[in-house]
CSV table of C-alpha atoms in Angstrom, one decimal:
chain,number,residue,atom,x,y,z
P,1,MET,CA,40.6,-7.5,-6.9
P,2,HIS,CA,39.1,-4.1,-5.8
P,3,ILE,CA,35.7,-4.3,-4.0
P,4,GLN,CA,33.8,-1.1,-4.1
P,5,ALA,CA,31.6,-0.3,-1.1
P,6,VAL,CA,27.9,0.1,-1.9
P,7,LYS,CA,26.1,3.0,-0.3
P,8,PHE,CA,22.4,3.5,-0.3
P,9,ARG,CA,20.5,6.7,0.6
P,10,LEU,CA,17.7,6.1,3.1
P,11,ILE,CA,14.6,8.1,3.2
P,12,PHE,CA,12.0,7.8,5.9
P,13,ALA,CA,8.3,7.9,5.2
P,14,ALA,CA,6.2,10.1,7.6
P,15,LYS,CA,4.9,7.0,9.4
P,16,ALA,CA,8.4,5.6,9.9
P,17,GLN,CA,9.8,9.0,11.1
P,18,LYS,CA,6.9,9.3,13.6
P,19,GLN,CA,7.6,5.8,14.9
P,20,LEU,CA,11.3,6.6,15.3
P,21,ASP,CA,10.6,9.9,17.1
P,22,SER,CA,8.4,8.1,19.6
P,23,LEU,CA,11.1,5.5,20.6
P,24,SER,CA,13.1,5.5,23.7
P,25,PRO,CA,16.8,6.6,23.3
P,26,LYS,CA,18.0,3.0,23.7
P,27,ASP,CA,15.6,1.7,21.0
P,28,ARG,CA,16.4,4.6,18.7
P,29,LYS,CA,20.1,3.9,19.0
P,30,GLN,CA,19.5,0.2,18.0
P,31,TYR,CA,17.5,1.2,14.9
P,32,ASP,CA,20.1,3.9,14.0
P,33,LYS,CA,22.8,1.2,14.1
P,34,ALA,CA,20.7,-1.1,11.9
P,35,PHE,CA,20.0,1.7,9.4
P,36,GLU,CA,23.7,2.6,9.3
P,37,CYS,CA,24.6,-1.1,8.4
P,38,PHE,CA,21.7,-1.1,5.9
P,39,ALA,CA,22.8,2.1,4.2
P,40,ASN,CA,26.4,0.9,3.9
P,41,ASN,CA,25.7,-2.7,2.8
P,42,GLY,CA,22.2,-2.9,1.5
P,43,ALA,CA,20.1,-6.0,1.8
P,44,THR,CA,23.2,-8.2,1.4
P,45,TYR,CA,24.2,-7.5,5.0
P,46,PRO,CA,24.3,-11.1,6.4
P,47,SER,CA,22.3,-10.6,9.6
P,48,LEU,CA,19.5,-8.7,7.8
P,49,ARG,CA,18.0,-11.8,6.1
P,50,THR,CA,15.5,-10.0,4.0
P,51,HIS,CA,12.0,-11.1,3.0
P,52,ARG,CA,10.0,-9.9,0.0
P,53,TYR,CA,6.3,-9.4,0.0
P,54,ARG,CA,4.2,-8.7,-3.1
P,55,CYS,CA,1.6,-6.0,-2.6
P,56,LYS,CA,-0.9,-4.3,-4.8
P,57,ASP,CA,1.4,-1.4,-5.3
P,58,GLY,CA,4.7,-3.3,-5.8
P,59,GLU,CA,7.1,-5.1,-3.6
P,60,LEU,CA,7.6,-4.5,0.1
P,61,TRP,CA,10.8,-5.8,1.8
P,62,SER,CA,11.4,-6.5,5.4
P,63,SER,CA,14.2,-7.4,7.7
P,64,SER,CA,14.1,-10.8,9.3
P,65,ALA,CA,11.3,-11.7,11.7
P,66,SER,CA,14.0,-12.9,14.0
P,67,MET,CA,15.4,-9.4,14.4
P,68,ALA,CA,14.1,-7.5,17.4
P,69,LYS,CA,14.1,-4.3,15.5
P,70,ARG,CA,12.3,-5.1,12.3
P,71,PHE,CA,11.6,-2.5,9.5
P,72,TYR,CA,10.1,-2.4,6.1
P,73,TRP,CA,11.2,-0.7,2.9
P,74,ARG,CA,10.8,-0.2,-0.8
P,75,TYR,CA,13.6,0.2,-3.4
P,76,MET,CA,13.5,3.5,-5.3
P,77,GLU,CA,15.7,4.7,-8.1
P,78,ASP,CA,19.3,5.8,-7.9
P,79,MET,CA,20.4,3.7,-4.9
P,80,THR,CA,17.6,5.1,-2.7
P,81,ILE,CA,15.5,3.1,-0.3
P,82,ILE,CA,12.4,4.4,1.5
P,83,ILE,CA,11.8,3.0,5.0
P,84,THR,CA,8.0,2.7,5.2
P,85,HIS,CA,7.5,1.6,8.8
P,86,LEU,CA,8.9,-0.1,11.8
P,87,ASP,CA,7.8,-3.2,13.7
P,88,SER,CA,9.6,-4.2,16.9
P,89,HIS,CA,8.8,-7.2,19.1
């Protein structure tokens, strides 16, 4: 059986990009690693443990609350995901 790798194109909303730009290099590196895993595997990545929230303008997804580097996104067309904002704790 041949398993094809799934690749997503990540786009960062202005709010997410501003948040990323303000991070320390160490935190930015951790987010970059998470985004790389996310782009290569999508929401099926085992440690991501996604959650879906219904909003007035559609669905908003997030990485697990147990992750130190949490982020939120929306699915777009053509294997594209927009990262809307970050939330670290």
